[in-house]
Amino acid sequence: MKIEKLSRELNTILQSIIDNESKIDTAITEIHPENRLSAKNLCRYLILRSYDLRKYHASLSDYGVSSLGTLEGYVYSNLYSVVRNLRLIQGLPIEEKSKIEIIGYKRSSELIKKNANHLFNEGSRNHQIEIMVTLPNEAAFDKSIIEEMVESGMEIARINLSHGDIDIWTKMVQFINEIKAETEHKLKIYMDLSGPKLRTSPIEVIGKNGQIKNSIPIRVGEHIILTKRATLGKKSKFGDNNEQLKKAEIGVALPEIIDDVQIDDIVLFDDGMIKSVVVSKTDEDVELLITHCYKPKLASEKGINLPDTKLNLPALTDKDIENLAFVCKNADIVGYSFVRTGNDVQYLYEQLNLNDAKDLGVVFKIENKEAFENLPSILLEGMKREKIGVMIARGDLAVEIGFERSSEVQNQILWLCEAAHIPVIWATQVLETLAKTGIPTRAEISDVVQGVQAECIMLNKGPYINDAIKMLKNILVRMEGHSLKKKNSLRALNIAKNSLNQLIGEINTKPKKTKK
């Protein structure tokens, strides 16, 4: 691309950001003062990423100018410098920099480090990325389990409120506080709220030998009924020519989802192992056609994912609200499961205010398609509090968006959070084979290296968890000297385009023709 055209088009994008600065100011009026400049940068990033920037990379590199590949944290400063340098190369006068608040590279790095330290842990260590580990329920009865994890390198202890009860959680908290008092480790406590659980109801059907089975057989092409009605499940009946005579029947743990699903919506069971589509519905029932089946049976209490469905479920259950008092008293950070919109963020903040939890850190778990699509609004609403973070819950997220898109989407989450200077937790199946068997796979080692782009990496439990913690710590020490975030190609992001009108109003992102 000729330098004149390159300079003109990039200047148009820069001017678009400048022209929308007043709208950005309006959009961030309620943001916490410590997060306001970061919120501005996020809005500028959304404007920038509504353009396809790939066509500029090669030409910018040829001219020895920044290719815009690492500008997430300091959008205006980087883009202005690129336009300025292109004008200098052409021998043109430099336009005066617009008098708007800016963030440079150094300030951007300082902000993300400050926010990570504030949310997680402050203090000198030989690596910057935090290590979070899920505590098994056995840790409530054996203090040495937690002690060994801490000695191996755990810095944040995760208590999953989906498992155990308040007596177990209380004992874990007691042990953690004792270890903190006995050692110099600055251990923090993270508690995950359960959120609504979309699962199949208990199944009890009579097998051929008269035994009760907790699953029903499933095959591709079969029609089954998902119902609100109380049922212990029914198997399909097929004729001699494999024609279906009777449809299988399965209940759901949350009957409300029957109201929300629509014809042609995808319904996934058991981590995506069984895929179906809605072909008809009544007030009480939904008829599904099984389209893919990687398991021959559908069992009791298996997860249900609804990637196409807008659910009208509260993100906090009655049990979550009941548990919040315990969380606010004993945790440093709360994990918000099932958050999908900015309104969900408001609801949690209202409940935290009722518990006078002004200093509690909040982590938004992005674990479904709707949460990803609404991530910019979740971030901006979240930034009304000072201490926030994002967890990329890659398990459920991959099921909903498709495994082939999971790498692309997790990168987009990293970019958006970097633009907002919000720390990220890299979660789900990290070093899982090592934690379970004692031997890692090459793929999961590479996954950890990818996770170095985040500010925290979470490990789950397993008999070899201390080996996994030590290996993760060793990898982090080695890799942090090589890597700080990552350079990327920058095609236009749909999430940026779709979020702009909602967050700051309609803007013109089409390059205007200007006189040379």
Short mmCIF file of C-alpha atoms in Angstrom, two decimals:
data_model
loop_
_atom_site.label_atom_id
_atom_site.label_comp_id
_atom_site.label_asym_id
_atom_site.label_seq_id
_atom_site.Cartn_x
_atom_site.Cartn_y
_atom_site.Cartn_z
CA MET A 1 0.00 0.00 0.00
CA LYS A 2 1.32 3.44 -0.90
CA ILE A 3 2.28 5.53 2.08
CA GLU A 4 -0.14 8.34 1.16
CA LYS A 5 -3.13 5.99 1.25
CA LEU A 6 -1.85 4.22 4.36
CA SER A 7 -1.43 7.50 6.22
CA ARG A 8 -4.81 8.82 5.09
CA GLU A 9 -6.80 5.74 6.10
CA LEU A 10 -5.12 5.34 9.49
CA ASN A 11 -5.64 9.03 10.19
CA THR A 12 -9.35 8.54 9.45
CA ILE A 13 -9.51 5.76 12.05
CA LEU A 14 -7.66 7.96 14.55
CA GLN A 15 -10.08 10.81 13.89
CA SER A 16 -13.01 8.45 14.44
CA ILE A 17 -11.71 7.75 17.93
CA ILE A 18 -11.23 11.48 18.62
CA ASP A 19 -14.69 12.37 17.28
CA ASN A 20 -16.35 9.83 19.60
CA GLU A 21 -14.47 10.85 22.73
CA SER A 22 -17.44 12.78 24.13
CA LYS A 23 -19.66 9.69 23.72
CA ILE A 24 -17.03 7.63 25.50
CA ASP A 25 -16.95 10.15 28.36
CA THR A 26 -20.73 9.78 28.71
CA ALA A 27 -20.51 5.97 28.70
CA ILE A 28 -17.97 5.84 31.56
CA THR A 29 -19.45 8.40 33.97
CA GLU A 30 -20.20 5.75 36.63
CA ILE A 31 -16.93 3.85 36.29
CA HIS A 32 -14.75 3.64 39.42
CA PRO A 33 -12.21 6.50 39.30
CA GLU A 34 -9.30 4.04 39.34
CA ASN A 35 -10.72 2.32 36.24
CA ARG A 36 -11.93 5.32 34.24
CA LEU A 37 -8.93 5.74 31.95
CA SER A 38 -8.85 1.99 31.33
CA ALA A 39 -12.56 2.06 30.42
CA LYS A 40 -11.79 4.82 27.92
CA ASN A 41 -9.07 2.70 26.38
CA LEU A 42 -11.47 -0.25 26.08
CA CYS A 43 -14.00 1.92 24.21
CA ARG A 44 -11.28 3.21 21.90
CA TYR A 45 -10.19 -0.37 21.28
CA LEU A 46 -13.73 -1.36 20.31
CA ILE A 47 -13.81 1.46 17.77
CA LEU A 48 -10.42 0.45 16.39
CA ARG A 49 -11.31 -3.25 16.15
CA SER A 50 -14.49 -2.52 14.21
CA TYR A 51 -12.07 -1.99 11.28
CA ASP A 52 -10.15 -4.73 9.49
CA LEU A 53 -6.52 -3.74 10.12
CA ARG A 54 -4.83 -6.72 8.46
CA LYS A 55 -4.23 -4.88 5.19
CA TYR A 56 -1.99 -2.37 6.98
CA HIS A 57 0.44 -4.74 8.76
CA ALA A 58 2.89 -5.51 5.98
CA SER A 59 3.15 -1.91 4.77
CA LEU A 60 3.67 -0.54 8.28
CA SER A 61 6.44 -3.07 8.91
CA ASP A 62 8.08 -2.15 5.58
CA TYR A 63 8.18 1.49 6.65
CA GLY A 64 9.68 0.55 10.02
CA VAL A 65 6.56 1.67 11.89
CA SER A 66 4.54 -0.19 14.56
CA SER A 67 2.26 -2.70 12.86
CA LEU A 68 -0.48 -2.10 15.50
CA GLY A 69 -0.19 -5.75 16.60
CA THR A 70 0.28 -5.10 20.32
CA LEU A 71 -1.66 -1.90 20.98
CA GLU A 72 -4.49 -3.31 23.14
CA GLY A 73 -3.43 -1.53 26.31
CA TYR A 74 -2.63 1.88 24.77
CA VAL A 75 -4.79 2.38 21.67
CA TYR A 76 -4.75 6.12 21.08
CA SER A 77 -1.06 6.61 21.90
CA ASN A 78 0.06 3.84 19.56
CA LEU A 79 -2.20 4.82 16.68
CA TYR A 80 -1.28 8.51 16.99
CA SER A 81 2.42 7.64 16.93
CA VAL A 82 1.95 5.53 13.80
CA VAL A 83 0.13 8.34 11.98
CA ARG A 84 2.70 10.87 13.18
CA ASN A 85 5.64 8.76 11.98
CA LEU A 86 4.06 8.19 8.59
CA ARG A 87 3.72 11.95 8.16
CA LEU A 88 7.35 12.42 9.19
CA ILE A 89 8.45 9.88 6.57
CA GLN A 90 6.52 11.88 3.95
CA GLY A 91 8.04 15.16 5.15
CA LEU A 92 4.61 16.50 6.11
CA PRO A 93 3.95 18.77 9.09
CA ILE A 94 2.86 17.06 12.31
CA GLU A 95 -0.72 17.68 13.38
CA GLU A 96 -1.07 18.74 16.99
CA LYS A 97 -2.02 15.88 19.29
CA SER A 98 -5.64 16.08 20.40
CA LYS A 99 -6.04 17.09 24.04
CA ILE A 100 -7.56 13.84 25.28
CA GLU A 101 -6.42 11.56 28.08
CA ILE A 102 -3.94 9.01 26.84
CA ILE A 103 -2.14 5.90 28.04
CA GLY A 104 1.29 4.95 26.73
CA TYR A 105 2.94 1.54 26.73
CA LYS A 106 4.63 2.01 30.11
CA ARG A 107 1.47 3.26 31.80
CA SER A 108 -0.53 0.42 30.26
CA SER A 109 1.89 -2.18 31.66
CA GLU A 110 1.79 -0.49 35.06
CA LEU A 111 -2.01 -0.49 35.12
CA ILE A 112 -2.43 -4.18 34.35
CA LYS A 113 0.25 -5.08 36.91
CA LYS A 114 -1.32 -2.83 39.53
CA ASN A 115 -4.80 -4.26 38.93
CA ALA A 116 -3.49 -7.84 39.06
CA ASN A 117 -1.61 -7.19 42.29
CA HIS A 118 -4.63 -5.48 43.81
CA LEU A 119 -6.96 -8.37 42.92
CA PHE A 120 -4.54 -11.19 43.65
CA ASN A 121 -1.35 -10.80 45.68
CA GLU A 122 1.26 -8.09 46.15
CA GLY A 123 4.86 -8.84 47.02
CA SER A 124 8.10 -9.89 45.41
CA ARG A 125 8.26 -13.37 43.82
CA ASN A 126 10.31 -14.98 41.11
CA HIS A 127 7.32 -14.99 38.76
CA GLN A 128 4.47 -12.53 38.15
CA ILE A 129 1.64 -14.88 37.12
CA GLU A 130 -0.40 -16.20 40.03
CA ILE A 131 -1.05 -19.89 40.61
CA MET A 132 -4.58 -20.79 41.74
CA VAL A 133 -5.45 -24.34 42.80
CA THR A 134 -8.83 -25.92 43.55
CA LEU A 135 -8.96 -27.50 47.01
CA PRO A 136 -10.41 -31.02 47.23
CA ASN A 137 -13.01 -31.66 49.94
CA GLU A 138 -10.42 -33.85 51.71
CA ALA A 139 -8.50 -30.66 52.51
CA ALA A 140 -11.16 -29.86 55.11
CA PHE A 141 -10.01 -32.86 57.13
CA ASP A 142 -6.25 -32.79 56.52
CA LYS A 143 -4.38 -29.51 56.90
CA SER A 144 -1.22 -31.02 55.40
CA ILE A 145 -2.92 -31.18 51.96
CA ILE A 146 -3.11 -27.38 51.86
CA GLU A 147 0.33 -26.99 53.43
CA GLU A 148 1.92 -29.10 50.70
CA MET A 149 0.12 -27.13 47.99
CA VAL A 150 1.38 -23.86 49.46
CA GLU A 151 4.94 -25.17 49.67
CA SER A 152 4.70 -26.34 46.06
CA GLY A 153 3.70 -22.85 44.92
CA MET A 154 -0.06 -22.31 45.32
CA GLU A 155 -0.82 -18.61 45.91
CA ILE A 156 -4.62 -18.59 45.65
CA ALA A 157 -6.76 -21.35 47.16
CA ARG A 158 -10.00 -21.94 45.25
CA ILE A 159 -13.03 -23.25 47.11
CA ASN A 160 -15.77 -24.44 44.77
CA LEU A 161 -19.14 -23.87 46.45
CA SER A 162 -20.77 -26.34 44.04
CA HIS A 163 -19.26 -29.10 46.20
CA GLY A 164 -19.30 -29.68 49.94
CA ASP A 165 -21.17 -27.63 52.52
CA ILE A 166 -20.58 -24.73 54.85
CA ASP A 167 -18.91 -26.95 57.47
CA ILE A 168 -16.35 -28.17 54.93
CA TRP A 169 -15.72 -24.66 53.57
CA THR A 170 -15.35 -23.26 57.09
CA LYS A 171 -12.71 -25.86 57.96
CA MET A 172 -10.78 -25.07 54.77
CA VAL A 173 -10.82 -21.36 55.60
CA GLN A 174 -9.62 -22.12 59.14
CA PHE A 175 -6.67 -24.17 57.86
CA ILE A 176 -5.74 -21.50 55.29
CA ASN A 177 -5.74 -18.77 57.93
CA GLU A 178 -3.63 -20.92 60.25
CA ILE A 179 -1.09 -21.52 57.47
CA LYS A 180 -0.96 -17.79 56.71
CA ALA A 181 -0.29 -17.06 60.38
CA GLU A 182 2.38 -19.75 60.66
CA THR A 183 4.24 -18.85 57.46
CA GLU A 184 5.07 -15.76 55.40
CA HIS A 185 2.91 -16.89 52.47
CA LYS A 186 0.35 -14.29 51.37
CA LEU A 187 -2.31 -16.84 50.48
CA LYS A 188 -5.66 -15.57 49.19
CA ILE A 189 -9.02 -17.32 49.16
CA TYR A 190 -11.18 -17.48 46.02
CA MET A 191 -14.73 -18.84 46.25
CA ASP A 192 -16.84 -19.80 43.24
CA LEU A 193 -20.59 -19.32 43.43
CA SER A 194 -22.47 -22.23 41.87
CA GLY A 195 -24.98 -20.36 39.72
CA PRO A 196 -27.97 -22.16 38.17
CA LYS A 197 -27.17 -25.70 37.06
CA LEU A 198 -28.63 -26.77 33.74
CA ARG A 199 -28.77 -30.54 34.06
CA THR A 200 -30.90 -33.56 33.27
CA SER A 201 -33.10 -34.80 36.12
CA PRO A 202 -32.45 -38.14 37.85
CA ILE A 203 -33.15 -41.10 35.56
CA GLU A 204 -34.39 -44.47 36.83
CA VAL A 205 -35.48 -46.92 34.15
CA ILE A 206 -35.79 -50.68 34.33
CA GLY A 207 -33.17 -52.59 32.33
CA LYS A 208 -33.54 -55.97 30.62
CA ASN A 209 -32.46 -57.87 33.72
CA GLY A 210 -34.77 -55.90 35.98
CA GLN A 211 -32.05 -53.67 37.40
CA ILE A 212 -32.57 -49.93 37.65
CA LYS A 213 -30.50 -47.97 35.15
CA ASN A 214 -29.56 -44.31 35.60
CA SER A 215 -29.29 -43.67 31.87
CA ILE A 216 -31.14 -44.24 28.62
CA PRO A 217 -29.65 -45.37 25.29
CA ILE A 218 -29.40 -42.67 22.61
CA ARG A 219 -28.75 -42.88 18.85
CA VAL A 220 -28.43 -40.43 15.95
CA GLY A 221 -31.78 -39.74 14.29
CA GLU A 222 -33.77 -40.52 17.44
CA HIS A 223 -36.44 -38.13 18.73
CA ILE A 224 -36.58 -37.53 22.49
CA ILE A 225 -38.74 -35.39 24.75
CA LEU A 226 -37.25 -32.92 27.22
CA THR A 227 -39.96 -32.07 29.73
CA LYS A 228 -40.94 -29.90 32.70
CA ARG A 229 -43.07 -32.76 34.01
CA ALA A 230 -41.90 -34.91 36.90
CA THR A 231 -40.43 -38.05 35.36
CA LEU A 232 -37.76 -40.63 36.06
CA GLY A 233 -37.15 -40.99 32.34
CA LYS A 234 -38.36 -43.32 29.60
CA LYS A 235 -36.53 -45.15 26.84
CA SER A 236 -37.49 -44.92 23.18
CA LYS A 237 -39.13 -47.94 21.59
CA PHE A 238 -38.17 -49.06 18.08
CA GLY A 239 -39.85 -51.49 15.69
CA ASP A 240 -38.39 -54.40 13.76
CA ASN A 241 -37.28 -52.07 10.96
CA ASN A 242 -35.68 -49.58 13.38
CA GLU A 243 -38.61 -47.19 13.05
CA GLN A 244 -39.22 -45.18 16.24
CA LEU A 245 -42.52 -46.15 17.84
CA LYS A 246 -42.23 -44.26 21.16
CA LYS A 247 -40.06 -41.28 22.09
CA ALA A 248 -37.71 -41.26 25.06
CA GLU A 249 -38.49 -38.80 27.85
CA ILE A 250 -36.10 -36.91 30.15
CA GLY A 251 -36.77 -34.30 32.83
CA VAL A 252 -34.74 -31.15 33.48
CA ALA A 253 -33.49 -29.79 36.80
CA LEU A 254 -34.57 -26.24 35.85
CA PRO A 255 -38.01 -26.44 34.16
CA GLU A 256 -37.78 -22.74 33.17
CA ILE A 257 -35.45 -23.57 30.28
CA ILE A 258 -38.34 -25.29 28.48
CA ASP A 259 -40.01 -21.87 28.16
CA ASP A 260 -36.90 -20.24 26.74
CA VAL A 261 -35.74 -22.70 24.07
CA GLN A 262 -37.12 -22.14 20.58
CA ILE A 263 -37.53 -24.30 17.50
CA ASP A 264 -34.17 -24.81 15.68
CA ASP A 265 -32.16 -24.04 18.86
CA ILE A 266 -29.22 -26.36 19.52
CA VAL A 267 -29.36 -28.38 22.77
CA LEU A 268 -26.14 -30.06 23.97
CA PHE A 269 -25.80 -32.72 26.66
CA ASP A 270 -22.84 -34.07 28.66
CA ASP A 271 -20.16 -31.54 27.66
CA GLY A 272 -21.28 -31.59 24.04
CA MET A 273 -21.00 -35.36 23.67
CA ILE A 274 -24.66 -35.50 22.56
CA LYS A 275 -25.99 -32.82 20.20
CA SER A 276 -29.61 -32.21 19.29
CA VAL A 277 -31.89 -29.64 17.71
CA VAL A 278 -35.37 -28.50 18.79
CA VAL A 279 -37.99 -29.62 16.23
CA SER A 280 -41.18 -28.78 18.15
CA LYS A 281 -42.38 -27.58 21.56
CA THR A 282 -45.42 -27.22 23.78
CA ASP A 283 -45.89 -25.43 27.09
CA GLU A 284 -44.45 -28.42 28.94
CA ASP A 285 -42.31 -30.32 26.44
CA VAL A 286 -39.59 -29.83 23.86
CA GLU A 287 -39.06 -32.42 21.15
CA LEU A 288 -35.42 -32.91 20.15
CA LEU A 289 -33.80 -34.64 17.19
CA ILE A 290 -30.44 -36.23 18.03
CA THR A 291 -27.95 -35.09 15.36
CA HIS A 292 -24.59 -36.17 16.82
CA CYS A 293 -23.90 -38.82 19.42
CA TYR A 294 -20.39 -39.46 20.74
CA LYS A 295 -21.72 -41.44 23.71
CA PRO A 296 -24.33 -44.21 23.46
CA LYS A 297 -26.15 -43.20 26.65
CA LEU A 298 -27.59 -40.07 28.27
CA ALA A 299 -27.36 -40.27 32.05
CA SER A 300 -28.82 -38.59 35.13
CA GLU A 301 -27.65 -35.11 36.10
CA LYS A 302 -25.61 -34.47 32.96
CA GLY A 303 -24.96 -30.90 31.93
CA ILE A 304 -27.11 -29.12 29.36
CA ASN A 305 -25.77 -26.30 27.18
CA LEU A 306 -28.01 -24.00 25.15
CA PRO A 307 -25.72 -21.90 22.92
CA ASP A 308 -28.55 -20.41 20.82
CA THR A 309 -31.00 -19.71 23.65
CA LYS A 310 -31.47 -16.45 25.55
CA LEU A 311 -32.21 -17.70 29.04
CA ASN A 312 -34.38 -15.76 31.47
CA LEU A 313 -32.72 -17.30 34.52
CA PRO A 314 -31.26 -15.22 37.34
CA ALA A 315 -27.46 -15.49 37.40
CA LEU A 316 -27.64 -15.85 41.20
CA THR A 317 -29.72 -18.65 42.69
CA ASP A 318 -31.35 -18.46 46.12
CA LYS A 319 -28.55 -20.73 47.35
CA ASP A 320 -25.92 -18.34 45.94
CA ILE A 321 -27.49 -15.40 47.75
CA GLU A 322 -27.60 -17.44 50.96
CA ASN A 323 -23.90 -18.34 50.54
CA LEU A 324 -22.85 -14.76 49.78
CA ALA A 325 -22.81 -13.83 53.46
CA PHE A 326 -20.23 -16.57 54.08
CA VAL A 327 -18.24 -15.56 50.99
CA CYS A 328 -18.16 -11.88 51.91
CA LYS A 329 -16.94 -12.72 55.40
CA ASN A 330 -14.26 -15.27 54.49
CA ALA A 331 -13.12 -14.83 50.87
CA ASP A 332 -10.80 -12.33 49.18
CA ILE A 333 -12.30 -12.95 45.73
CA VAL A 334 -15.68 -14.24 44.56
CA GLY A 335 -16.12 -16.04 41.23
CA TYR A 336 -19.37 -15.15 39.46
CA SER A 337 -20.63 -18.16 37.52
CA PHE A 338 -23.31 -17.86 34.82
CA VAL A 339 -22.86 -14.10 34.33
CA ARG A 340 -24.23 -13.26 30.87
CA THR A 341 -25.00 -9.53 30.73
CA GLY A 342 -24.23 -6.18 32.32
CA ASN A 343 -27.54 -6.49 34.19
CA ASP A 344 -26.24 -9.66 35.84
CA VAL A 345 -23.25 -7.65 37.05
CA GLN A 346 -25.56 -5.02 38.53
CA TYR A 347 -27.50 -7.71 40.36
CA LEU A 348 -24.39 -9.17 41.98
CA TYR A 349 -23.17 -5.72 43.00
CA GLU A 350 -26.51 -5.00 44.66
CA GLN A 351 -26.16 -8.19 46.70
CA LEU A 352 -22.54 -7.38 47.62
CA ASN A 353 -23.62 -3.92 48.80
CA LEU A 354 -26.24 -5.54 51.02
CA ASN A 355 -23.39 -7.54 52.59
CA ASP A 356 -21.18 -4.44 52.88
CA ALA A 357 -18.50 -6.18 50.80
CA LYS A 358 -16.79 -3.10 49.37
CA ASP A 359 -13.31 -4.62 49.27
CA LEU A 360 -14.19 -8.06 47.90
CA GLY A 361 -12.60 -8.82 44.52
CA VAL A 362 -14.95 -10.04 41.79
CA VAL A 363 -14.07 -12.39 38.93
CA PHE A 364 -16.50 -12.79 36.03
CA LYS A 365 -16.46 -16.34 34.68
CA ILE A 366 -16.95 -16.27 30.92
CA GLU A 367 -18.33 -19.74 30.38
CA ASN A 368 -21.12 -19.40 27.82
CA LYS A 369 -21.69 -17.90 24.38
CA GLU A 370 -23.94 -15.10 25.63
CA ALA A 371 -21.34 -13.94 28.18
CA PHE A 372 -18.67 -13.80 25.47
CA GLU A 373 -20.89 -11.83 23.12
CA ASN A 374 -21.68 -9.36 25.92
CA LEU A 375 -18.15 -9.20 27.32
CA PRO A 376 -17.57 -5.45 26.64
CA SER A 377 -20.73 -4.50 28.53
CA ILE A 378 -19.88 -6.94 31.34
CA LEU A 379 -16.44 -5.34 31.64
CA LEU A 380 -17.72 -1.76 31.65
CA GLU A 381 -20.41 -2.55 34.19
CA GLY A 382 -17.87 -4.50 36.24
CA MET A 383 -15.43 -1.59 36.25
CA LYS A 384 -17.76 0.32 38.53
CA ARG A 385 -15.91 -1.58 41.27
CA GLU A 386 -12.16 -1.32 41.61
CA LYS A 387 -11.04 -4.95 42.05
CA ILE A 388 -12.26 -7.13 39.20
CA GLY A 389 -10.97 -9.86 36.92
CA VAL A 390 -12.13 -12.33 34.27
CA MET A 391 -11.85 -16.12 34.19
CA ILE A 392 -11.81 -17.85 30.82
CA ALA A 393 -13.78 -20.98 31.77
CA ARG A 394 -12.70 -22.84 28.68
CA GLY A 395 -14.66 -26.06 29.29
CA ASP A 396 -18.28 -24.91 29.02
CA LEU A 397 -17.26 -22.07 26.70
CA ALA A 398 -15.74 -24.49 24.19
CA VAL A 399 -18.88 -26.65 24.29
CA GLU A 400 -21.12 -23.67 23.52
CA ILE A 401 -19.05 -21.93 20.84
CA GLY A 402 -17.60 -25.09 19.28
CA PHE A 403 -14.14 -26.52 19.86
CA GLU A 404 -12.92 -25.21 16.52
CA ARG A 405 -13.53 -21.62 17.71
CA SER A 406 -12.24 -22.01 21.25
CA SER A 407 -8.70 -20.75 20.59
CA GLU A 408 -9.99 -17.77 18.62
CA VAL A 409 -12.49 -16.79 21.31
CA GLN A 410 -10.10 -17.17 24.24
CA ASN A 411 -7.68 -14.85 22.43
CA GLN A 412 -10.40 -12.27 21.89
CA ILE A 413 -11.19 -12.38 25.61
CA LEU A 414 -7.50 -11.82 26.39
CA TRP A 415 -7.36 -8.83 23.99
CA LEU A 416 -10.49 -7.16 25.38
CA CYS A 417 -9.32 -7.60 28.96
CA GLU A 418 -5.88 -6.24 28.11
CA ALA A 419 -7.55 -3.20 26.54
CA ALA A 420 -9.40 -2.69 29.83
CA HIS A 421 -6.28 -3.52 31.92
CA ILE A 422 -8.28 -6.26 33.63
CA PRO A 423 -6.40 -9.35 34.89
CA VAL A 424 -7.35 -12.72 33.43
CA ILE A 425 -7.43 -16.22 34.92
CA TRP A 426 -6.58 -19.03 32.48
CA ALA A 427 -8.67 -22.04 33.59
CA THR A 428 -9.89 -25.54 32.71
CA GLN A 429 -7.80 -28.69 32.16
CA VAL A 430 -4.45 -26.96 32.69
CA LEU A 431 -1.87 -29.74 33.25
CA GLU A 432 -4.83 -32.01 33.94
CA THR A 433 -3.15 -35.23 32.77
CA LEU A 434 -0.14 -34.49 34.96
CA ALA A 435 -2.35 -33.77 37.98
CA LYS A 436 -4.31 -37.01 37.46
CA THR A 437 -1.64 -39.45 36.25
CA GLY A 438 1.73 -37.92 37.14
CA ILE A 439 2.79 -37.65 33.47
CA PRO A 440 2.09 -34.52 31.36
CA THR A 441 1.28 -34.45 27.65
CA ARG A 442 3.17 -32.25 25.21
CA ALA A 443 -0.07 -30.49 24.31
CA GLU A 444 -0.80 -29.39 27.88
CA ILE A 445 2.72 -28.02 28.29
CA SER A 446 2.12 -25.90 25.17
CA ASP A 447 -1.22 -24.85 26.65
CA VAL A 448 0.55 -23.48 29.73
CA VAL A 449 2.89 -21.47 27.49
CA GLN A 450 -0.20 -19.96 25.84
CA GLY A 451 -1.59 -19.26 29.31
CA VAL A 452 1.38 -17.03 30.13
CA GLN A 453 -0.61 -14.26 28.42
CA ALA A 454 -2.94 -14.28 31.46
CA GLU A 455 -2.24 -12.93 34.95
CA CYS A 456 -3.27 -16.11 36.77
CA ILE A 457 -3.42 -19.81 35.85
CA MET A 458 -5.77 -22.19 37.61
CA LEU A 459 -5.11 -25.87 38.28
CA ASN A 460 -7.76 -28.37 39.27
CA LYS A 461 -7.34 -31.12 41.80
CA GLY A 462 -5.74 -34.56 41.34
CA PRO A 463 -3.48 -37.09 43.14
CA TYR A 464 -0.37 -35.53 41.55
CA ILE A 465 -1.45 -31.91 42.00
CA ASN A 466 1.76 -30.90 43.77
CA ASP A 467 3.80 -32.14 40.81
CA ALA A 468 1.57 -30.04 38.55
CA ILE A 469 2.00 -26.94 40.76
CA LYS A 470 5.78 -27.30 40.75
CA MET A 471 5.94 -27.80 36.99
CA LEU A 472 3.65 -24.82 36.36
CA LYS A 473 5.80 -22.64 38.59
CA ASN A 474 8.96 -23.75 36.76
CA ILE A 475 7.41 -23.03 33.34
CA LEU A 476 6.24 -19.58 34.48
CA VAL A 477 9.70 -18.64 35.77
CA ARG A 478 11.22 -19.66 32.42
CA MET A 479 8.59 -18.19 30.09
CA GLU A 480 7.99 -14.80 31.69
CA GLY A 481 11.44 -13.70 30.56
CA HIS A 482 10.49 -14.49 26.96
CA SER A 483 6.92 -13.28 26.67
CA LEU A 484 4.66 -10.37 27.56
CA LYS A 485 1.26 -10.75 25.95
CA LYS A 486 1.47 -11.35 22.17
CA LYS A 487 1.47 -9.77 18.71
CA ASN A 488 -1.58 -10.64 16.60
CA SER A 489 -3.15 -10.04 13.22
CA LEU A 490 -6.12 -7.71 13.56
CA ARG A 491 -9.16 -8.50 11.48
CA ALA A 492 -12.36 -6.69 12.41
CA LEU A 493 -14.02 -8.22 15.48
CA ASN A 494 -17.76 -8.85 15.41
CA ILE A 495 -17.85 -8.44 19.18
CA ALA A 496 -16.44 -4.92 18.77
CA LYS A 497 -18.90 -3.96 16.05
CA ASN A 498 -21.90 -5.37 17.94
CA SER A 499 -20.96 -3.73 21.24
CA LEU A 500 -20.32 -0.19 20.03
CA ASN A 501 -23.91 0.94 19.46
CA GLN A 502 -25.01 -0.54 22.76
CA LEU A 503 -22.22 1.03 24.81
CA ILE A 504 -21.50 4.46 23.32
CA GLY A 505 -24.09 4.98 20.60
CA GLU A 506 -23.89 4.92 16.82
CA ILE A 507 -20.55 5.83 15.32
CA ASN A 508 -19.21 6.15 11.80
CA THR A 509 -16.39 3.65 11.30
CA LYS A 510 -16.17 3.86 7.53
CA PRO A 511 -13.06 5.65 6.27
CA LYS A 512 -14.03 8.94 4.66
CA LYS A 513 -12.56 10.09 1.41
CA THR A 514 -10.34 13.09 2.05
CA LYS A 515 -8.44 15.39 -0.24
CA LYS A 516 -4.73 14.70 -0.55
#
